[in-house]
Structures are given as structure tokens and as C-alpha cells.
Short mmCIF file of C-alpha atoms and ligand atoms in Angstrom, two decimals:
data_model
loop_
_atom_site.label_atom_id
_atom_site.label_comp_id
_atom_site.label_asym_id
_atom_site.label_seq_id
_atom_site.Cartn_x
_atom_site.Cartn_y
_atom_site.Cartn_z
CA MET K 1 -62.05 -54.26 95.41
CA LYS K 2 -63.67 -51.62 93.32
CA ILE K 3 -67.08 -49.92 93.31
CA ALA K 4 -68.36 -47.63 90.54
CA ILE K 5 -70.87 -45.03 91.71
CA VAL K 6 -73.14 -43.36 89.14
CA GLY K 7 -75.07 -40.35 90.34
CA SER K 8 -75.55 -36.79 91.44
CA ILE K 9 -73.14 -34.22 92.77
CA ASN K 10 -74.28 -30.95 94.34
CA ALA K 11 -73.04 -28.02 96.32
CA ASP K 12 -75.26 -27.50 99.37
CA ILE K 13 -75.85 -24.00 100.70
CA VAL K 14 -77.36 -24.10 104.17
CA ILE K 15 -78.90 -21.05 105.88
CA ASN K 16 -80.12 -21.35 109.46
CA VAL K 17 -83.11 -19.12 110.26
CA ARG K 18 -85.27 -18.69 113.36
CA GLU K 19 -88.48 -19.13 111.36
CA PHE K 20 -89.09 -19.76 107.65
CA ALA K 21 -90.21 -16.76 105.63
CA ALA K 22 -93.81 -16.84 104.38
CA PRO K 23 -94.28 -16.42 100.59
CA ASN K 24 -93.12 -12.95 99.50
CA GLU K 25 -91.50 -12.34 102.90
CA THR K 26 -87.78 -12.06 103.73
CA VAL K 27 -86.06 -13.28 106.87
CA ILE K 28 -82.50 -12.41 107.84
CA SER K 29 -80.25 -15.01 109.44
CA GLU K 30 -77.77 -13.90 112.11
CA GLN K 31 -75.39 -16.70 111.10
CA ASP K 32 -73.07 -17.15 108.12
CA TYR K 33 -74.27 -19.58 105.50
CA VAL K 34 -72.53 -22.95 105.25
CA LEU K 35 -71.31 -24.26 101.89
CA SER K 36 -70.92 -28.04 101.95
CA ASP K 37 -70.60 -30.99 99.60
CA GLY K 38 -73.68 -33.01 98.69
CA GLY K 39 -75.57 -35.00 96.10
CA LYS K 40 -76.41 -38.63 96.83
CA GLY K 41 -73.94 -39.96 94.28
CA ALA K 42 -71.03 -37.89 95.59
CA ASN K 43 -71.91 -38.71 99.22
CA GLN K 44 -71.95 -42.42 98.44
CA ALA K 45 -68.70 -42.22 96.47
CA ALA K 46 -66.93 -40.50 99.39
CA ALA K 47 -68.37 -43.07 101.83
CA VAL K 48 -67.19 -45.96 99.60
CA ALA K 49 -63.65 -44.56 99.77
CA ALA K 50 -63.97 -44.17 103.57
CA ALA K 51 -65.11 -47.81 103.72
CA GLY K 52 -61.79 -48.79 102.19
CA ALA K 53 -62.90 -49.79 98.69
CA GLU K 54 -61.67 -48.19 95.47
CA ALA K 55 -64.35 -45.67 94.43
CA SER K 56 -64.80 -44.61 90.82
CA PHE K 57 -67.42 -41.88 90.33
CA ILE K 58 -69.37 -41.21 87.12
CA ALA K 59 -71.17 -37.85 87.15
CA ARG K 60 -71.46 -34.37 85.62
CA ILE K 61 -70.55 -30.96 87.03
CA GLY K 62 -70.76 -27.52 85.46
CA ASP K 63 -67.68 -25.68 84.25
CA ASP K 64 -67.64 -23.52 87.37
CA GLU K 65 -66.06 -22.88 90.76
CA LEU K 66 -68.59 -24.93 92.74
CA GLY K 67 -67.92 -27.94 90.53
CA ASN K 68 -64.14 -27.58 90.81
CA ARG K 69 -64.43 -27.30 94.58
CA ALA K 70 -66.69 -30.37 94.83
CA ILE K 71 -64.30 -32.46 92.72
CA ALA K 72 -61.22 -31.31 94.63
CA ASN K 73 -62.89 -32.43 97.88
CA LEU K 74 -63.88 -35.81 96.41
CA VAL K 75 -60.35 -36.42 95.10
CA GLN K 76 -59.00 -35.53 98.52
CA ALA K 77 -61.41 -38.08 100.01
CA GLY K 78 -59.82 -40.71 97.75
CA VAL K 79 -62.45 -40.90 95.00
CA ASN K 80 -61.35 -41.45 91.39
CA CYS K 81 -63.08 -38.66 89.40
CA GLU K 82 -61.66 -39.51 85.96
CA PHE K 83 -65.22 -40.00 84.68
CA VAL K 84 -66.71 -36.83 86.13
CA SER K 85 -67.27 -34.62 83.07
CA LYS K 86 -67.58 -30.87 82.85
CA THR K 87 -70.75 -29.66 81.14
CA PRO K 88 -70.53 -26.41 79.17
CA HIS K 89 -73.59 -24.15 79.54
CA ALA K 90 -74.83 -25.90 82.71
CA ALA K 91 -74.14 -25.07 86.33
CA THR K 92 -73.06 -27.57 88.98
CA GLY K 93 -76.10 -28.90 90.86
CA LEU K 94 -77.04 -26.75 93.84
CA ALA K 95 -79.24 -27.46 96.84
CA ALA K 96 -80.55 -24.43 98.76
CA ILE K 97 -81.35 -25.68 102.25
CA LEU K 98 -83.15 -23.64 104.91
CA VAL K 99 -83.15 -24.98 108.47
CA ASN K 100 -85.30 -23.39 111.18
CA ARG K 101 -84.68 -23.42 114.94
CA HIS K 102 -86.82 -26.54 115.32
CA GLY K 103 -84.55 -28.43 112.94
CA ASP K 104 -87.16 -28.60 110.16
CA ASN K 105 -85.87 -27.94 106.67
CA ILE K 106 -87.05 -26.69 103.29
CA ILE K 107 -84.90 -27.80 100.36
CA SER K 108 -84.92 -26.71 96.73
CA VAL K 109 -82.51 -28.31 94.27
CA ALA K 110 -81.35 -26.94 90.92
CA ALA K 111 -80.28 -30.16 89.19
CA GLY K 112 -78.04 -28.27 86.73
CA ALA K 113 -75.36 -30.49 85.20
CA ASN K 114 -76.79 -33.60 86.92
CA ALA K 115 -79.67 -33.46 84.43
CA HIS K 116 -77.16 -33.78 81.55
CA LEU K 117 -75.73 -37.18 82.51
CA THR K 118 -76.48 -39.42 79.52
CA ALA K 119 -76.23 -43.03 78.37
CA ALA K 120 -73.27 -41.86 76.25
CA ASP K 121 -71.44 -40.81 79.44
CA ILE K 122 -71.99 -44.32 80.77
CA SER K 123 -70.62 -45.83 77.53
CA ALA K 124 -67.54 -43.61 77.84
CA ALA K 125 -67.04 -44.95 81.38
CA GLU K 126 -67.83 -48.58 80.49
CA SER K 127 -64.33 -49.79 81.42
CA SER K 128 -64.73 -48.37 84.91
CA ILE K 129 -68.01 -50.26 85.46
CA ALA K 130 -66.75 -53.45 83.80
CA GLN K 131 -63.73 -53.57 86.13
CA ALA K 132 -65.81 -52.97 89.25
CA ASP K 133 -67.11 -55.60 91.66
CA ALA K 134 -70.34 -53.62 92.15
CA ILE K 135 -72.07 -50.43 91.07
CA ILE K 136 -74.23 -48.19 93.23
CA VAL K 137 -76.90 -46.06 91.55
CA GLN K 138 -79.59 -43.70 92.85
CA LEU K 139 -82.32 -41.76 91.03
CA GLU K 140 -81.13 -38.15 91.18
CA VAL K 141 -79.82 -38.30 87.58
CA PRO K 142 -81.72 -39.03 84.34
CA LEU K 143 -83.25 -42.48 84.11
CA GLN K 144 -81.56 -43.28 80.80
CA ALA K 145 -78.15 -42.94 82.49
CA VAL K 146 -79.23 -45.18 85.39
CA GLU K 147 -80.63 -47.78 82.99
CA ALA K 148 -77.48 -47.70 80.87
CA ALA K 149 -75.29 -48.19 83.95
CA ILE K 150 -77.35 -51.16 85.11
CA ARG K 151 -77.25 -52.67 81.60
CA VAL K 152 -73.45 -52.38 81.41
CA ALA K 153 -73.07 -53.82 84.92
CA ARG K 154 -75.27 -56.80 84.10
CA ALA K 155 -73.40 -57.44 80.84
CA HIS K 156 -70.15 -57.69 82.81
CA GLY K 157 -71.49 -59.68 85.76
CA VAL K 158 -71.11 -56.72 88.14
CA LYS K 159 -73.40 -56.57 91.22
CA VAL K 160 -76.07 -53.83 91.14
CA VAL K 161 -77.08 -51.92 94.28
CA LEU K 162 -79.94 -49.44 93.82
CA ASN K 163 -80.90 -46.74 96.31
CA PRO K 164 -84.21 -45.58 94.74
CA ALA K 165 -84.09 -42.02 96.14
CA PRO K 166 -85.54 -39.49 95.71
CA ALA K 167 -87.98 -40.56 92.95
CA PRO K 168 -88.74 -44.26 93.44
CA GLU K 169 -91.47 -44.61 90.79
CA ALA K 170 -88.83 -44.73 88.08
CA ALA K 171 -87.29 -47.87 89.57
CA LEU K 172 -90.17 -50.29 88.99
CA THR K 173 -89.19 -51.16 85.44
CA PHE K 174 -85.71 -52.45 86.27
CA LEU K 175 -86.07 -54.03 89.72
CA GLY K 176 -85.43 -57.41 88.07
CA ASP K 177 -81.83 -56.33 87.44
CA VAL K 178 -81.13 -55.25 91.00
CA ASP K 179 -79.14 -57.43 93.44
CA VAL K 180 -79.79 -55.27 96.49
CA LEU K 181 -82.53 -52.62 96.64
CA ILE K 182 -82.07 -50.15 99.52
CA PRO K 183 -85.13 -47.90 99.88
CA ASN K 184 -86.05 -45.99 103.03
CA GLU K 185 -89.46 -46.66 104.56
CA SER K 186 -91.48 -44.17 102.51
CA GLU K 187 -89.78 -45.18 99.25
CA ALA K 188 -90.45 -48.86 99.99
CA ARG K 189 -94.14 -48.28 100.70
CA TYR K 190 -94.55 -46.05 97.66
CA LEU K 191 -92.83 -48.48 95.28
CA ALA K 192 -94.78 -51.44 96.67
CA ALA K 193 -98.09 -49.57 96.24
CA LEU K 194 -97.18 -48.85 92.63
CA HIS K 195 -96.51 -52.55 92.18
CA GLY K 196 -100.06 -53.21 93.40
CA ALA K 197 -99.43 -54.17 97.04
CA GLU K 198 -102.75 -53.46 98.73
CA ASP K 199 -101.89 -53.99 102.37
CA ALA K 200 -99.63 -51.13 103.39
CA SER K 201 -97.71 -52.97 106.14
CA LEU K 202 -93.97 -52.61 105.85
CA GLU K 203 -93.45 -56.38 105.72
CA ASN K 204 -95.88 -56.72 102.84
CA ALA K 205 -94.24 -53.81 101.05
CA ALA K 206 -90.86 -55.58 101.31
CA ARG K 207 -92.39 -58.84 100.04
CA ALA K 208 -93.98 -56.96 97.12
CA LEU K 209 -90.58 -55.54 96.15
CA LEU K 210 -89.12 -59.05 96.12
CA SER K 211 -91.97 -60.25 93.93
CA ALA K 212 -91.38 -57.22 91.65
CA GLY K 213 -87.96 -58.72 90.93
CA ALA K 214 -85.41 -57.30 93.40
CA ARG K 215 -83.24 -60.19 94.60
CA ASN K 216 -82.77 -58.70 98.07
CA VAL K 217 -84.37 -55.71 99.78
CA VAL K 218 -83.04 -53.74 102.74
CA VAL K 219 -85.51 -51.11 103.97
CA THR K 220 -83.78 -48.51 106.14
CA LEU K 221 -85.91 -47.32 109.07
CA GLY K 222 -83.89 -44.45 110.57
CA ALA K 223 -83.60 -44.82 114.35
CA ASP K 224 -85.58 -48.09 114.11
CA GLY K 225 -82.82 -49.92 112.24
CA CYS K 226 -83.77 -51.77 109.07
CA LEU K 227 -85.74 -54.65 107.59
CA LEU K 228 -83.88 -57.28 105.57
CA ALA K 229 -86.02 -59.17 103.05
CA THR K 230 -84.61 -62.08 101.03
CA ALA K 231 -85.87 -65.32 99.51
CA GLU K 232 -85.23 -66.91 102.95
CA GLY K 233 -87.64 -64.54 104.68
CA LEU K 234 -87.85 -61.25 106.56
CA ARG K 235 -85.70 -60.12 109.46
CA HIS K 236 -85.80 -56.90 111.45
CA ILE K 237 -82.29 -55.70 112.32
CA PRO K 238 -82.25 -53.40 115.36
CA PRO K 239 -80.17 -50.20 115.16
CA TYR K 240 -76.94 -49.58 117.05
CA PRO K 241 -78.19 -47.29 119.84
CA VAL K 242 -76.51 -43.88 119.62
CA GLU K 243 -77.20 -40.25 120.46
CA ALA K 244 -77.93 -38.75 117.01
CA VAL K 245 -76.75 -35.20 116.31
CA ASP K 246 -77.12 -35.03 112.51
CA THR K 247 -78.82 -37.75 110.45
CA THR K 248 -78.10 -36.11 107.07
CA GLY K 249 -76.55 -38.62 104.70
CA ALA K 250 -77.03 -41.65 107.00
CA GLY K 251 -78.67 -43.56 104.15
CA ASP K 252 -75.71 -42.80 101.86
CA VAL K 253 -73.19 -44.13 104.39
CA PHE K 254 -75.41 -47.20 104.82
CA CYS K 255 -75.48 -47.97 101.06
CA ALA K 256 -71.71 -47.50 100.69
CA PHE K 257 -70.66 -49.68 103.64
CA LEU K 258 -73.18 -52.40 102.77
CA THR K 259 -71.82 -52.63 99.22
CA ALA K 260 -68.19 -52.56 100.36
CA ALA K 261 -68.83 -55.41 102.83
CA LEU K 262 -70.69 -57.45 100.20
CA ILE K 263 -67.87 -57.32 97.68
CA ARG K 264 -65.38 -58.28 100.38
CA GLY K 265 -67.40 -61.50 100.53
CA ALA K 266 -69.59 -60.90 103.58
CA PRO K 267 -73.01 -62.58 103.62
CA LEU K 268 -75.83 -60.03 103.21
CA ALA K 269 -76.85 -60.11 106.92
CA ALA K 270 -73.26 -59.34 107.96
CA ALA K 271 -73.04 -56.57 105.36
CA VAL K 272 -76.24 -55.06 106.76
CA ASP K 273 -74.74 -55.17 110.26
CA GLU K 274 -71.60 -53.38 109.01
CA ALA K 275 -73.78 -50.77 107.26
CA SER K 276 -75.93 -50.24 110.39
CA ALA K 277 -72.83 -49.67 112.52
CA ALA K 278 -71.30 -47.24 110.00
CA ALA K 279 -74.56 -45.28 109.62
CA ALA K 280 -75.07 -45.14 113.41
CA LEU K 281 -71.54 -43.83 113.85
CA SER K 282 -72.13 -41.22 111.15
CA VAL K 283 -75.26 -39.80 112.84
CA THR K 284 -73.24 -39.08 116.01
CA ARG K 285 -71.17 -36.56 114.04
CA PRO K 286 -72.22 -33.17 112.65
CA GLN K 287 -71.74 -32.59 108.88
CA ALA K 288 -71.50 -36.24 107.85
CA ARG K 289 -69.59 -35.67 104.60
CA LYS K 290 -66.73 -33.99 106.46
CA HIS K 291 -66.45 -36.68 109.13
CA LEU K 292 -67.15 -39.99 107.41
CA PRO K 293 -66.50 -43.12 109.47
CA THR K 294 -63.66 -45.31 108.26
CA ALA K 295 -63.69 -49.12 108.09
CA ALA K 296 -61.32 -49.26 111.08
CA GLU K 297 -63.54 -46.94 113.16
CA VAL K 298 -66.58 -49.05 112.34
CA MET K 299 -64.77 -52.22 113.40
CA GLU K 300 -63.76 -50.61 116.70
CA PHE K 301 -67.31 -49.23 117.24
CA LYS K 302 -68.82 -52.71 116.78
CA THR K 303 -66.60 -54.32 119.44
P1 LIG U 401 -82.38 -41.98 104.78
O1 LIG U 401 -81.49 -40.91 105.38
O2 LIG U 401 -81.91 -42.43 103.43
O3 LIG U 401 -83.86 -41.71 104.85
P2 LIG U 401 -82.57 -43.61 107.18
O4 LIG U 401 -83.01 -42.39 107.94
O5 LIG U 401 -83.50 -44.75 107.12
O6 LIG U 401 -82.09 -43.27 105.70
O7 LIG U 401 -81.19 -44.08 107.86
C1 LIG U 401 -80.36 -45.04 107.26
C2 LIG U 401 -79.76 -45.94 108.31
O8 LIG U 401 -78.96 -45.16 109.22
C3 LIG U 401 -80.77 -46.66 109.21
O9 LIG U 401 -81.22 -47.87 108.63
C4 LIG U 401 -79.93 -46.92 110.48
O10 LIG U 401 -79.13 -48.08 110.30
C5 LIG U 401 -79.02 -45.69 110.53
N1 LIG U 401 -79.59 -44.64 111.41
C6 LIG U 401 -80.28 -43.54 111.04
N2 LIG U 401 -80.66 -42.82 112.12
C7 LIG U 401 -80.19 -43.50 113.20
C8 LIG U 401 -80.23 -43.28 114.63
N3 LIG U 401 -80.85 -42.21 115.16
N4 LIG U 401 -79.63 -44.19 115.44
C9 LIG U 401 -78.99 -45.27 114.92
N5 LIG U 401 -78.92 -45.53 113.59
C10 LIG U 401 -79.50 -44.67 112.76
#
């Protein structure tokens, strides 16, 4: 069982402050900064490996220390990084994250090498996609790379899972090539409105995404679970009730475990259940990327 993940890889620098600085002001934090691994693509690749599938990651880093560190951590997590290229003259993607004492955040991302992922990189990694059972793509890398990956997957009969974050408008043109679309609530509403859905109810948004071409839609709803929309109809799936401590990356764990369950042959509803359990387990742990749930832990959690 193999999943190819095409997407972003970042270093995240997190500084906790009492209050955010106003423009042209400086605030000093009493705590050390935290350097952690991020980027939706890298998070999903690590979660695919934790889910027990073979993960092959296609991405770009800079020729720098942050990139080397990010790759070393992914390899240690069991991700094949043969198709992660180093980009001369570009820095590894970096997210600067400020968190205040209320838990609100302000995030700025320097895309760096992520912005240099091209259709040619996808061609170079064609064998890795062709041999996979599914690919997972998001929209934190250039559209031409995403489109190329979907084209190669389709040509080889490989399932396509699209998480249209963080810029869903780009996804409208290729929804017809997507087997499972996994937006969160705001992405689903936004995409549906672009497709011309007038009534803004979540159910109608999901129906609009099906009529826009996606074969199946799973809208994640945070602590409210998710909405599964297929040709058979709509179904709300309640969440696994947990005490959340850190919801960062829950959507990435969800996408990875859903895809892994699907390619093991689970029906979509069962794959959604597996993904809900894995994501719920992940929000009970601080620093999700460091403490990803494994397939065995998810099985135990469900029983
Ligand atoms: P994103 O982080 O991409 O916006 P969501 O916040 O919708 O994604 O979360 C993804 C999934 O994680 C949800 O559909 C749900 O299954 C699970 N999840 C998130 N927060 C909680 C929570 N507080 N309790 C239980 N499950 C949760």
C-alpha cells in the first residue's frame, strides 16, 4: 500500500507572547521560541507513515539547515524523501507563528522553495505516483504542480484525494478529477459559492461541490465532526468526544488516515470513521507532528 503526497514543507517558528504587538511596536516573550516541523504536505506525509502506509513525498526545500532538519525528521518518521529536491537560491518555507495568551494566533508564511515546485518535478517523480494506490494533494504549492500530479495520477488509475487548503478557489477547475475532496467548513462554503451555490447552508454547499464534479466530499467540521456527501446522499458523522489540547494539524491527520483506510479497501464511511478517530486522538496531544497517532493506537482508541 503506497500513497504519494505532493505538497508543502515548512519550518514553523512559534513565539508565545502575552499580547500581540501593535504595528511598529515590539513585545518581548519570556519564553524560548519553539522550532517545529510543518507544511500541510509534510504533515500529511508523516501522518500517512504513522497510519501504516508507505509514504512517498514530492516537495522542494531550500539548500539550507532548516530544510535538512525537516527532511531528517520526515525520514525518521518513515517517509520516503527521494523526490524532495533542494532548490538553489531559495530558502526552505518558513511559517512565523505568534500565539497570545488567549490562544489566538497570527501567522505569516514565506513560501520559499515551496513556490518553486514545478510540473517538471512531478514528471521526474512520475514513477512514484504511478506506483501509488492514491495521491494526496493540497494547495500550498503552485497550481501547475498540483494539476500535473492529478494528471499523472489519473493517467495511471491512481485515486486522487484533494485537501483544498489554504486557497480553495484554485480547485474549481479540476474538481472533476478528484475522488475525495476534503475541505474544512469555510473552504467548502467558499468553493460552493464560487460554483454559484446561492443558499449558504452547509448541506447545499456539499451538494454544490458534488455537482461541480467531485465524486465524494467530506467536509471537516472541527469539534462538530464532519459531513459526508456522496451520490447516495448526505450524512453527518459525529466526532469522537475528546478533551482537545491542540487542534493544529487535525485536518492533516484526518486526510492521511482517510486515504490510508480507503486504499486498504475500506468503504468511504468506514474510512471517514477511521479518520475521525485518528484526528480526535491527535487533538488530545500537544504538538501533533511530534506525537502522531499510529494505526494500532487508533484501533485501540475506537474499541
Ligand atoms: P482543519 O484543521 O483542517 O480546519 P478541522 O478543524 O475541521 O480541520 O478538523 C479536522 C477533523 O479533526 C474534524 O473533522 C474532526 O474529525 C477532528 N477534530 C478536530 N477537532 C476536534 C475536537 N475538538 N474533538 C474531536 N475531533 C476533532
